[in-house]
Short mmCIF file of C-alpha atoms in Angstrom, two decimals:
data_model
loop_
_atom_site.label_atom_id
_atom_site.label_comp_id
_atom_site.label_asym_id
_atom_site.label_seq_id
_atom_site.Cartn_x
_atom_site.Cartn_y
_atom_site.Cartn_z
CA UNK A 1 -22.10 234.57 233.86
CA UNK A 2 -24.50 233.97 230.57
CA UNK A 3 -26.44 230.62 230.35
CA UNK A 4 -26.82 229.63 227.03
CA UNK A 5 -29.23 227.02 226.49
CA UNK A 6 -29.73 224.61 223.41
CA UNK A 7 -32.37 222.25 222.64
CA UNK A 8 -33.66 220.16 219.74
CA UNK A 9 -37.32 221.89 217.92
CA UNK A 10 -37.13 218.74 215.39
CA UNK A 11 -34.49 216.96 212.97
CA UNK A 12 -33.28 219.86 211.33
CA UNK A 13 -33.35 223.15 213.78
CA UNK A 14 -32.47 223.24 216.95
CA UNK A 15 -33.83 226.11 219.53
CA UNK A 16 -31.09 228.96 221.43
CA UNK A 17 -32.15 230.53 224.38
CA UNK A 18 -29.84 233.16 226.49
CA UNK A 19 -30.80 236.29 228.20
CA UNK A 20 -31.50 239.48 226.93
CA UNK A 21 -28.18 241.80 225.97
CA UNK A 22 -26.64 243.80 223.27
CA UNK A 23 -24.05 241.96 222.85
CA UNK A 24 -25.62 238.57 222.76
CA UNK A 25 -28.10 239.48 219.99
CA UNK A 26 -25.34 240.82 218.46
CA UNK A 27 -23.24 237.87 218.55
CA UNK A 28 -26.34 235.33 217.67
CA UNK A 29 -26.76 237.49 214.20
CA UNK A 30 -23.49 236.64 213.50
CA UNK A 31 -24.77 233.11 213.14
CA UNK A 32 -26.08 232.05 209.44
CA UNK A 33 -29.38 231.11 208.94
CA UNK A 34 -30.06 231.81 212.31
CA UNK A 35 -33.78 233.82 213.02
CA UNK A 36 -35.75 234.65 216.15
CA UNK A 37 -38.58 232.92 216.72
CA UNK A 38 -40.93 234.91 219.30
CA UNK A 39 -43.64 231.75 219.50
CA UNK A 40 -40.80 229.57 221.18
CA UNK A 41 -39.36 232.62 222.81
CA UNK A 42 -35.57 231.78 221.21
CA UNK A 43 -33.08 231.97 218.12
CA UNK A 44 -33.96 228.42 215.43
CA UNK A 45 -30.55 227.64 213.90
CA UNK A 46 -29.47 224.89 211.99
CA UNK A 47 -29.43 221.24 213.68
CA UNK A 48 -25.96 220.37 211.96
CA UNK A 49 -22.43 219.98 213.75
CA UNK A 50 -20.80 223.40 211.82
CA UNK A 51 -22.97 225.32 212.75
CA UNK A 52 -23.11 224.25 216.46
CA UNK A 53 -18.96 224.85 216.44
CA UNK A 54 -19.73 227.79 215.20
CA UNK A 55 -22.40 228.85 217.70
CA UNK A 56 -19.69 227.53 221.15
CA UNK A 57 -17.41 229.41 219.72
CA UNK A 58 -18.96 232.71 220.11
CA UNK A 59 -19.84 231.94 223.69
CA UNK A 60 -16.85 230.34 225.27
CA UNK A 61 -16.97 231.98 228.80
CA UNK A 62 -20.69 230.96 228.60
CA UNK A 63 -22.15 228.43 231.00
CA UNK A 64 -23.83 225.69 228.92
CA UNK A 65 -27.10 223.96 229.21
CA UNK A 66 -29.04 222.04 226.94
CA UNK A 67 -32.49 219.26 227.42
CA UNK A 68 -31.83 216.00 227.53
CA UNK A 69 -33.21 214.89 224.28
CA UNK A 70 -30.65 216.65 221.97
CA UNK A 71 -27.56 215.38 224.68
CA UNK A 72 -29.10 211.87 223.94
CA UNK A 73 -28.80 211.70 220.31
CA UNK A 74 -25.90 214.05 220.43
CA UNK A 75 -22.66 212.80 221.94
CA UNK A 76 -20.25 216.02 220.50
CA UNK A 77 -22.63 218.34 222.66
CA UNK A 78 -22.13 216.11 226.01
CA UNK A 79 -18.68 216.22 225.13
CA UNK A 80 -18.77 220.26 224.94
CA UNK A 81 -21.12 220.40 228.31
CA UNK A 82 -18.87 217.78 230.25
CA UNK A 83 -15.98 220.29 229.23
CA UNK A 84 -17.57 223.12 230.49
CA UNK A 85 -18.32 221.90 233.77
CA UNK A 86 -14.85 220.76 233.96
CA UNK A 87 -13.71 224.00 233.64
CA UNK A 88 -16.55 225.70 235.62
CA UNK A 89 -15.56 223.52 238.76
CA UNK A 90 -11.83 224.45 238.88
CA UNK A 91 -12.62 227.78 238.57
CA UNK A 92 -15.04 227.85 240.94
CA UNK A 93 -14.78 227.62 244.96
CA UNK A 94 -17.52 225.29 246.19
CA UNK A 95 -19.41 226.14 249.11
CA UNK A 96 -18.65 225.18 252.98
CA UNK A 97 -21.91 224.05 254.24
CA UNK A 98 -20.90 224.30 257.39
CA UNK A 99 -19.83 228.16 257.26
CA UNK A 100 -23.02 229.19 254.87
CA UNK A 101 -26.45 230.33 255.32
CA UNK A 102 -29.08 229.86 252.84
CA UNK A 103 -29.22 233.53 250.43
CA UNK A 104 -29.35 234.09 246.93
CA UNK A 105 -25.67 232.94 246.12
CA UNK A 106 -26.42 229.83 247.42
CA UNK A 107 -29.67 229.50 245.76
CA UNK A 108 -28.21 231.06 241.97
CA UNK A 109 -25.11 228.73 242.49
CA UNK A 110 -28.05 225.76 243.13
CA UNK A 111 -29.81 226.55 240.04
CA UNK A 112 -26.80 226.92 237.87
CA UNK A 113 -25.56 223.67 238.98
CA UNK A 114 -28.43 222.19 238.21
CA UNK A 115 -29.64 223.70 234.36
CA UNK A 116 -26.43 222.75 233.89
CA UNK A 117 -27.18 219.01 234.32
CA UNK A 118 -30.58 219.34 232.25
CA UNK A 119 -33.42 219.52 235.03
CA UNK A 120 -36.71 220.84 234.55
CA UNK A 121 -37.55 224.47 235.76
CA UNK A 122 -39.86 222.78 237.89
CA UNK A 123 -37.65 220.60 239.34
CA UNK A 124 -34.92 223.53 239.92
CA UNK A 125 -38.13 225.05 242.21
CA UNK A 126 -38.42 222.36 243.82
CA UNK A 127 -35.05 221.31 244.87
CA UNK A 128 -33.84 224.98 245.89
CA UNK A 129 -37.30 224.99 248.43
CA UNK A 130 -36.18 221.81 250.05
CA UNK A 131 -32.78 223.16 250.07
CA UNK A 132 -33.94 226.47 252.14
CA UNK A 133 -35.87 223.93 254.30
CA UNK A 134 -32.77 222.02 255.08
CA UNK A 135 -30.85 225.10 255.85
CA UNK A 136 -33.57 226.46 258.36
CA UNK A 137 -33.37 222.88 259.81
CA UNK A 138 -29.87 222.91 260.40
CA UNK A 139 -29.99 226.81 262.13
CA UNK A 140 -31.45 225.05 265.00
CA UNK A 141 -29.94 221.83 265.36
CA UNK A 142 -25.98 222.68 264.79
CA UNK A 143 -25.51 220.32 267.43
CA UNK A 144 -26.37 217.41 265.19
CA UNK A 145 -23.24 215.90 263.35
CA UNK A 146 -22.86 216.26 259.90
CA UNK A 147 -23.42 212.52 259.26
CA UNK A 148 -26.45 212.49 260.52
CA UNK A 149 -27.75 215.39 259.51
CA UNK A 150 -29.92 214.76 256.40
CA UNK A 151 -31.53 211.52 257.91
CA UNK A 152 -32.35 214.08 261.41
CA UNK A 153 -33.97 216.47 258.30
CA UNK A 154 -36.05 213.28 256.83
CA UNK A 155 -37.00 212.61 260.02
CA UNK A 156 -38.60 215.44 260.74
CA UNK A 157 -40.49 215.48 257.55
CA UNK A 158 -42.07 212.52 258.33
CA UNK A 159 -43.01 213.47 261.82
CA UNK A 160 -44.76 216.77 260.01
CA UNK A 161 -46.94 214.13 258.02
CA UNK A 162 -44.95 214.57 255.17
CA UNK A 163 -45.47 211.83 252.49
CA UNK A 164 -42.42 209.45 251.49
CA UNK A 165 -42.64 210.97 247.82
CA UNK A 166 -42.14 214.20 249.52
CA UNK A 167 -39.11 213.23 251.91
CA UNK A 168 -37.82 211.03 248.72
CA UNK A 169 -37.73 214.63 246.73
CA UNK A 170 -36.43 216.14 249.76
CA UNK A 171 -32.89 213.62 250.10
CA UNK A 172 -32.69 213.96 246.56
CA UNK A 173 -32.29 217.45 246.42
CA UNK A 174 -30.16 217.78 249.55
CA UNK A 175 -27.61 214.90 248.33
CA UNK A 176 -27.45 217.03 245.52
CA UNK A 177 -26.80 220.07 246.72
CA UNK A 178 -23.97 218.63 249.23
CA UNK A 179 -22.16 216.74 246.42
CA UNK A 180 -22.87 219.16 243.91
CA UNK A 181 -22.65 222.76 245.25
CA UNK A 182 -20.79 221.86 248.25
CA UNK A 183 -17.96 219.39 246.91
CA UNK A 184 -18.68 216.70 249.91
CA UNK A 185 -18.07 213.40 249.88
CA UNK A 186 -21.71 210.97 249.35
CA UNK A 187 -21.18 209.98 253.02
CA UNK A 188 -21.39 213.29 254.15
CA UNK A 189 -24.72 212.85 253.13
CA UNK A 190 -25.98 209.68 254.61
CA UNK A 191 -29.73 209.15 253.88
CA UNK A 192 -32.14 206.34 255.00
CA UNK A 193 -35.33 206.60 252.18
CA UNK A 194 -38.56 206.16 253.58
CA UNK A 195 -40.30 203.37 251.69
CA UNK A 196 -42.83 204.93 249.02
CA UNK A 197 -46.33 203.90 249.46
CA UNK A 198 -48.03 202.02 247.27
CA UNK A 199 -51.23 203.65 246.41
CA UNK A 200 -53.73 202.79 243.44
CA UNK A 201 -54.48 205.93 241.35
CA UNK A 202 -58.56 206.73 241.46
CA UNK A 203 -59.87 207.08 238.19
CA UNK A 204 -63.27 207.64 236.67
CA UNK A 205 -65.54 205.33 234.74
CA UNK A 206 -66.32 205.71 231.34
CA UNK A 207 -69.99 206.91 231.90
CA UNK A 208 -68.51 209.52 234.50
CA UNK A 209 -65.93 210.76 231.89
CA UNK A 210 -69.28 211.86 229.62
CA UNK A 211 -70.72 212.92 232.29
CA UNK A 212 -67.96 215.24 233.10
CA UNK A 213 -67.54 216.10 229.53
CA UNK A 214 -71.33 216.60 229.00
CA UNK A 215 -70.80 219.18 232.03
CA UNK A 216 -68.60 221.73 230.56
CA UNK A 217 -69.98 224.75 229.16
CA UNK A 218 -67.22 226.78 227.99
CA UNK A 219 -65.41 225.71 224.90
CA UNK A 220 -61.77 226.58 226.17
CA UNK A 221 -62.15 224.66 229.23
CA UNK A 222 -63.78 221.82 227.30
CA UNK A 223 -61.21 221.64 224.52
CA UNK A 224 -58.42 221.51 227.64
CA UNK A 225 -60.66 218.37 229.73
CA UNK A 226 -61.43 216.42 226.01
CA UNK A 227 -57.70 216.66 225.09
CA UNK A 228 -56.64 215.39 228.78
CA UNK A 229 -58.64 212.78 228.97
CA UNK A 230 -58.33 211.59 224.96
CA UNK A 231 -54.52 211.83 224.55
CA UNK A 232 -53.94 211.00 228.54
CA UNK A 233 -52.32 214.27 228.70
CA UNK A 234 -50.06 215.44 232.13
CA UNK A 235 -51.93 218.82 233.14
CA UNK A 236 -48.77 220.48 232.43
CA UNK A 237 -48.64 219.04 228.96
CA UNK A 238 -52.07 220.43 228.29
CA UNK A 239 -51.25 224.15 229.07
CA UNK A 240 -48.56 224.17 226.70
CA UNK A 241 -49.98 222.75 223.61
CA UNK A 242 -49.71 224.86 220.42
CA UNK A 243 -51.62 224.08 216.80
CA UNK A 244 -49.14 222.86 215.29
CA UNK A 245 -48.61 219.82 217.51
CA UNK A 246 -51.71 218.52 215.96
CA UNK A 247 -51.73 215.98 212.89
CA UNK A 248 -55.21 215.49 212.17
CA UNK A 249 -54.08 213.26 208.88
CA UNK A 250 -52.19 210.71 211.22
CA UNK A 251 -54.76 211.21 214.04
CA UNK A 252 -51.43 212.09 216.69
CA UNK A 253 -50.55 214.84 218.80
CA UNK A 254 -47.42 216.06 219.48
CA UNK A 255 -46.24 216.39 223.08
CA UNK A 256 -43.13 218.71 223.02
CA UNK A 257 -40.50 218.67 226.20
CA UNK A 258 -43.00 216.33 228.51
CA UNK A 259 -41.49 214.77 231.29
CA UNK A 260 -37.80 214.45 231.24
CA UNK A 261 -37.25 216.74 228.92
CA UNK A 262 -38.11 213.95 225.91
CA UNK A 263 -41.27 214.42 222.82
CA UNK A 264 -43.29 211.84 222.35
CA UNK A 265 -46.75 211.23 220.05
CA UNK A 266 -49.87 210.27 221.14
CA UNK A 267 -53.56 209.45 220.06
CA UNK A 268 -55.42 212.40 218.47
CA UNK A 269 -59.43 212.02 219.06
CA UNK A 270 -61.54 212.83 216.12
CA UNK A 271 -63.43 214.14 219.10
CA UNK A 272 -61.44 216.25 220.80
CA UNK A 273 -60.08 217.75 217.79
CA UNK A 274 -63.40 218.93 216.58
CA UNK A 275 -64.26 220.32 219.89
CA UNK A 276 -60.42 222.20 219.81
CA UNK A 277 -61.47 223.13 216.01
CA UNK A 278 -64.57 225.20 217.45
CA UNK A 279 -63.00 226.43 220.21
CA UNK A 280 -60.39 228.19 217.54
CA UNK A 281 -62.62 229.12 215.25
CA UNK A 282 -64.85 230.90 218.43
CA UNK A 283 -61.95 232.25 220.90
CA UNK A 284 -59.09 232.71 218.15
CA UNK A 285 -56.41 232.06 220.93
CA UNK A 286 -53.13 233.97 219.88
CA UNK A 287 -50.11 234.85 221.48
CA UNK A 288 -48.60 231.17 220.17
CA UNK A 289 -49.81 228.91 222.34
CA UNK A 290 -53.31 226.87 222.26
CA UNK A 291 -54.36 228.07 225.95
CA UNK A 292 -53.29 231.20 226.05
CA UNK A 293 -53.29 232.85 229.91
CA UNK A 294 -54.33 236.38 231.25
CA UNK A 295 -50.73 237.84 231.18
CA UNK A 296 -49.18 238.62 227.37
CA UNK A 297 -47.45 235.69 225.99
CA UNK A 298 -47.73 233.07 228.79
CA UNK A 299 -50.09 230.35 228.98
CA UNK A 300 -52.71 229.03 230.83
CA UNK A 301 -51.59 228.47 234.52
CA UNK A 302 -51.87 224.78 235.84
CA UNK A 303 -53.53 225.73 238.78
CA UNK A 304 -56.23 227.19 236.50
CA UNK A 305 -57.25 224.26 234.82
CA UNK A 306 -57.12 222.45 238.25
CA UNK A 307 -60.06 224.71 239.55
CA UNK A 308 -61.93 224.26 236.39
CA UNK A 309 -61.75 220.27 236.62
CA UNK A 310 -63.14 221.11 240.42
CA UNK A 311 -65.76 223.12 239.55
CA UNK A 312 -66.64 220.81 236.52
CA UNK A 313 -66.33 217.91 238.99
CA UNK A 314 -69.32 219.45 241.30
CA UNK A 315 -71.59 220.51 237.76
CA UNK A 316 -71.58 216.74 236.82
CA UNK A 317 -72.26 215.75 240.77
CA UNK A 318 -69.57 212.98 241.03
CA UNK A 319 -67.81 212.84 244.53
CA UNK A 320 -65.04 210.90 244.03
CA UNK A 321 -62.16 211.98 245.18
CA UNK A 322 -59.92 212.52 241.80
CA UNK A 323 -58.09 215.86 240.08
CA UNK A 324 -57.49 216.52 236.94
CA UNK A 325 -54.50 214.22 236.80
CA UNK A 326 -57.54 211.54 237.22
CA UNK A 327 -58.38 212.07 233.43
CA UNK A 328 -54.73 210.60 232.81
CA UNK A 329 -55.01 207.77 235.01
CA UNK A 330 -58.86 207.03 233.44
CA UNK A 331 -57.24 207.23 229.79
CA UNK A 332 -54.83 204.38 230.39
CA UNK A 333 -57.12 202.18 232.65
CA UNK A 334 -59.78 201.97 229.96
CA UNK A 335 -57.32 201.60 227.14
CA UNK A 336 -56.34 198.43 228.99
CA UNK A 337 -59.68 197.66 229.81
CA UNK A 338 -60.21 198.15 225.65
CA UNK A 339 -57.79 195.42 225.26
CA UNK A 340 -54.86 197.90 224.51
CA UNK A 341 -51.61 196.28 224.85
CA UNK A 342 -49.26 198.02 228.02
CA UNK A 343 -46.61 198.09 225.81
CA UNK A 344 -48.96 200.51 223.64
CA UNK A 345 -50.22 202.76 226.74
CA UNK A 346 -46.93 203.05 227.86
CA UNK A 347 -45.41 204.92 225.18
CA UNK A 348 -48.64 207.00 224.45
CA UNK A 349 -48.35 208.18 228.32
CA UNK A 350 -44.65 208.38 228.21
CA UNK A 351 -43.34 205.97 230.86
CA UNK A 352 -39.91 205.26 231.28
CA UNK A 353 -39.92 201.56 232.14
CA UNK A 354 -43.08 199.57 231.63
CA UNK A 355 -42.88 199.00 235.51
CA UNK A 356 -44.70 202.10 236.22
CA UNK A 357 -47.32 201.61 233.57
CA UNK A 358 -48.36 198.40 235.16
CA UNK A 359 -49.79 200.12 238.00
CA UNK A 360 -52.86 200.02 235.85
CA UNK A 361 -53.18 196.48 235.56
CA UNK A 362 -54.49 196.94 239.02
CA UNK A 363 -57.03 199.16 238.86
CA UNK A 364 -58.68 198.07 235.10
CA UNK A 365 -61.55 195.23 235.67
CA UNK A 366 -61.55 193.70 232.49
CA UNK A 367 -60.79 189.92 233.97
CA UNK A 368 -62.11 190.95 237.22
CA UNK A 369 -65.82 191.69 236.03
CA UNK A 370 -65.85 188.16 235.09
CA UNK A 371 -65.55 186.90 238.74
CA UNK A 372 -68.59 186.01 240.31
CA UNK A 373 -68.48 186.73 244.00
CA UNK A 374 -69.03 183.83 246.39
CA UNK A 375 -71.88 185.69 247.89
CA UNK A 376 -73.50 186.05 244.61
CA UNK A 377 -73.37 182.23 243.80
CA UNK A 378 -74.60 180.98 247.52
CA UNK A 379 -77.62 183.34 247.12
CA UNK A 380 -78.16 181.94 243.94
CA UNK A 381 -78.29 178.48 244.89
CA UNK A 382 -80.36 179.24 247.68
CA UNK A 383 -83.00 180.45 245.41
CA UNK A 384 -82.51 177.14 243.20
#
């Protein structure tokens, strides 16, 4: 079946994305003011209710998808997804878990089931690994009862030194996959969640930051560590910047898709955007995107700027133990050190709830520099 996927470029276009045919293109050109657009690899139409109609119509047997931005502000489309899946499930048998084996139905079925709820590519990677896992699990223990089946799998996890944010992912995939795919009931799949640990971020002080900074030599890889630590950038936010998310007037950069599937703005450093400026105006990146990669039209891998933070990390001779993610985490601890209300930082990073931005308020020493220890105060005394 064709996937046809829909999601918002800004307040007038919206972006189509299906897979390559004859008789898709041909169909999409049947569209007004539709045009392809190769630097966001999809058709820009129109962001107005006609001429989405218009564009459903021409794909009704289609499966739908669509990020979860435009199904926010858009309650027709959830209406026209909702529908879909409607129809999708009664024409569809779901899976018996008990009578499968993991293979490519099961994982294509998987994926479809879940683009069509609006999940992240990386997520859909994720969830179908932990869903082969659970399968190779269950090969050797059919003994175990179905009830207890997916706290047995959690179980085992843990005992692997698995982390609790790994099992967490794990259940959540799993209870997807058996309510989802399989049609079971949610006590079918019975969980216990191990409780998530509560670890403090490491981060980087300011003079380390410079020193890091000071450290790189070539300007792409220094125009990707300046705009991660300046804007608090996610490493995967980084790789897919493009020039136009950049308003040097307004001093904010655009962060398309992030987490979630939502945009959001953030700070712009006068900065970083003079060190991006020369690293145009020397490399003249093309292909669309800012980083551009080795392979034609894709860009920079994540795991590439990972082992240039590493080797930066050993250049500037600071052992701590941090990644590149440790830029983000340094951004919003010295904004609150600054005096930045979390209010502020949490919207520039992109939280959620404020909840999760207060994990800073933990790390940043802003009051706590102010303490005198008790050791300090005897030994001065004694001296007195």
């Amino acid at each position: 079946m064709m996937e046809l996927w829909i999601g918002k470029r800004n307040d007038k276009e919206l972006i189509v994305r299906l897979p390559y045919s004859e008789d898709g293109i041909s169909r999409m050109r049947m569209l007004p003011s539709r045009r392809w657009e190769p630097s966001v690899g999809g058709w820009l139409i129109p962001y107005t209710l006609a001429v989405m109609e218009q564009l459903l119509s021409m794909f009704p047997n289609c499966a739908l998808d669509a990020d979860r931005a435009l199904l926010e502000e858009c309650g027709w489309l959830c209406d026209q997804l909702e529908e879909r899946r409607v129809r999708d499930r009664a024409s569809c048998t779901s899976i018996d878990f008990e009578q499968s084996k993991w293979g490519k139905d099961i994982e294509t079925e998987l994926t479809r089931q879940l683009r069509l709820r609006g999940y992240s590519q990386k997520t859909i990677r994720a969830y179908c690994g932990q869903v082969r896992r659970f399968y190779l699990f269950y090969e050797s223990r059919r003994e175990i009862g179905i009830a207890d089946l997916v706290t047995g799998f959690s179980y085992s996890l843990l005992t692997l030194g698995k982390s609790p944010a790994h099992v967490n992912q794990a259940i959540s995939a799993v209870k997807f996959y058996m309510e989802k795919v399989c049609a079971m009931t949610p006590s079918a799949s019975a969980y216990i969640r191990p409780k998530k640990l509560k670890k403090l971020p490491n981060v980087l002080s300011t003079g380390e930051v410079i020193r890091l900074l000071d450290a790189v030599g070539n300007s792409k890889h220094r125009a990707i560590l300046y705009l991660a630590y300046s804007s608090g950038l996610r490493v995967s936010e980084v790789v897919r910047l493009r020039l136009s998310d950049f308003d040097r007037e307004r001093r904010t950069l655009l962060v398309r898709q992030a987490k979630g599937g939502k945009d959001r703005q953030t700070v712009l450093s006068d900065a970083a955007f003079e060190v991006v400026q020369y690293y145009v105006r020397v490399e003249k990146p093309g292909g669309g995107w800012l980083f551009p990669g080795v392979a034609a039209g894709r860009h920079l891998t994540e795991r590439t700027v990972q082992k240039v933070f590493e080797q930066t990390l050993k250049k500037a001779n600071i052992h701590k133990k941090v990644s590149v993610h440790s830029l983000r985490h340094s951004f919003a601890t010295h904004l609150l050190e600054g005096g930045i209300d979390i209010r502020y930082i949490q919207k520039l990073l992109g939280h959620k709830d404020v909840a999760t931005t207060q994990i800073y308020t933990h790390i940043a020493v802003k009051d706590v520099s102010r303490i005198q220890s008790p050791l300090d105060r005897m030994i001065e005394q004694k001296r007195e």
